[in-house]
Structures are given as C-alpha cells and as structure tokens.
Short mmCIF file of C-alpha atoms in Angstrom, two decimals:
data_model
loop_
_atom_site.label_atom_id
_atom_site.label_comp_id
_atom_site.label_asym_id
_atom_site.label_seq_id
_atom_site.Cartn_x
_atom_site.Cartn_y
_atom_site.Cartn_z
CA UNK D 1 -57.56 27.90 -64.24
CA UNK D 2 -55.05 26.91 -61.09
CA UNK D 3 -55.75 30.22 -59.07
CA UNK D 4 -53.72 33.06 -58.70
CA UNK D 5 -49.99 32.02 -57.14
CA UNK D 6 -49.78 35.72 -55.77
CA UNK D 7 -52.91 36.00 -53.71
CA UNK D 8 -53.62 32.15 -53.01
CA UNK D 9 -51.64 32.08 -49.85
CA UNK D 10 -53.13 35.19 -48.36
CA UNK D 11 -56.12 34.17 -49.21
CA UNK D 12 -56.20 30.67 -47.85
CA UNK D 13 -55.23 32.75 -44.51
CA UNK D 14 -58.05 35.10 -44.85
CA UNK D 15 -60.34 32.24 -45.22
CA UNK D 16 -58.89 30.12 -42.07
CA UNK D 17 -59.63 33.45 -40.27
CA UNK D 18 -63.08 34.14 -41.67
CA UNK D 19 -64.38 30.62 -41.05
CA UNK D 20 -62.23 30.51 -37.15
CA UNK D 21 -64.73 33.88 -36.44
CA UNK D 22 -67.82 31.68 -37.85
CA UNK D 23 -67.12 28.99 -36.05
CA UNK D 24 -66.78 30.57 -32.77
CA UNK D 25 -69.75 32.15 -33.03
CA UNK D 26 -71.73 29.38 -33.86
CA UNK D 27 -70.00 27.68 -30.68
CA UNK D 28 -71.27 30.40 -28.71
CA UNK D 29 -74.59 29.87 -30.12
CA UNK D 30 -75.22 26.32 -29.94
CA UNK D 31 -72.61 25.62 -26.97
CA UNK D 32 -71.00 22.27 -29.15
CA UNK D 33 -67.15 22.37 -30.43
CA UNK D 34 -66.42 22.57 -33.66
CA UNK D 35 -62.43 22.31 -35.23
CA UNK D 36 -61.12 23.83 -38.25
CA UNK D 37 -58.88 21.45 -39.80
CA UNK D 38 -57.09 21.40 -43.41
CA UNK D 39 -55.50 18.39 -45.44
CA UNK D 40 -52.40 20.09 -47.79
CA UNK D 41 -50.94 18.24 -50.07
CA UNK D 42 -47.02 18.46 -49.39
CA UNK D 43 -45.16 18.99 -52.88
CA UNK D 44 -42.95 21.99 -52.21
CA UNK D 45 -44.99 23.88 -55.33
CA UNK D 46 -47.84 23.33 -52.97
CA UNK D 47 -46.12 24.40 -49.48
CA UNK D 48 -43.84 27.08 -50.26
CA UNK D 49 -47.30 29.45 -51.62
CA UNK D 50 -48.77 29.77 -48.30
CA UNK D 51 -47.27 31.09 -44.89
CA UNK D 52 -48.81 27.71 -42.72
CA UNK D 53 -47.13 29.46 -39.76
CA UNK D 54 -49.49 32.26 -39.72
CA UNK D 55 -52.58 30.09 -40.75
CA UNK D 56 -52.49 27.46 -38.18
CA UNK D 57 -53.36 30.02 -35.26
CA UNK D 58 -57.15 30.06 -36.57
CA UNK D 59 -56.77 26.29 -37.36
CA UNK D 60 -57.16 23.14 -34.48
CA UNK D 61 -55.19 21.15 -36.92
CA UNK D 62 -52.94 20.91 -40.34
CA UNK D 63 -52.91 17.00 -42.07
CA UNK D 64 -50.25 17.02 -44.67
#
C-alpha cells in the first residue's frame, strides 16, 4: 500500500499541526525547546502531493 494520493497531503498538514500543538505544550511544561523538522524527498511525484507552503508555518524547518 503507498497511501492515499488524495488525502496524503492534507494529512501530512494535519499532522505538522497536531504535533506543533504537542510540542508547545510540552514546552510550556518542561520550559526546554523543541523543533519540528521534516526531511522530503524531492522527486516532483513526491512534492507536487502536499501544499509545503501551508505546512511549514507549524514546522521550524523543511530538509529536502
């Protein structure tokens, strides 16, 4: 199974934005810093399914 090309890219966004609300609660908790980071592999099949514009606000950093 490769995933599902029609929700992948929404759903790689929902999870950036799930795991940006974790993590800044568990900085609030424990007062340390903690980045969300991704590494993307850049073959346009890869790129084109998911809107990096709108991910990278919940992200510190994008490594392609």
């Amino acid at each position: 199974d490769l995933g599902d090309p029609i929700n992948d890219g929404p759903a790689y966004i929902a999870l950036m934005q799930e795991l940006r609300v974790m993590l800044d609660e568990l900085e609030a908790e424990t007062g340390r810093s903690y980045e969300l980071t991704s590494a993307i592999g850049v073959g346009f099949d890869k790129i084109e399914k998911v809107d990096y514009g709108q991910a990278i606000q919940y992200m510190d950093y994008i490594f392609a």
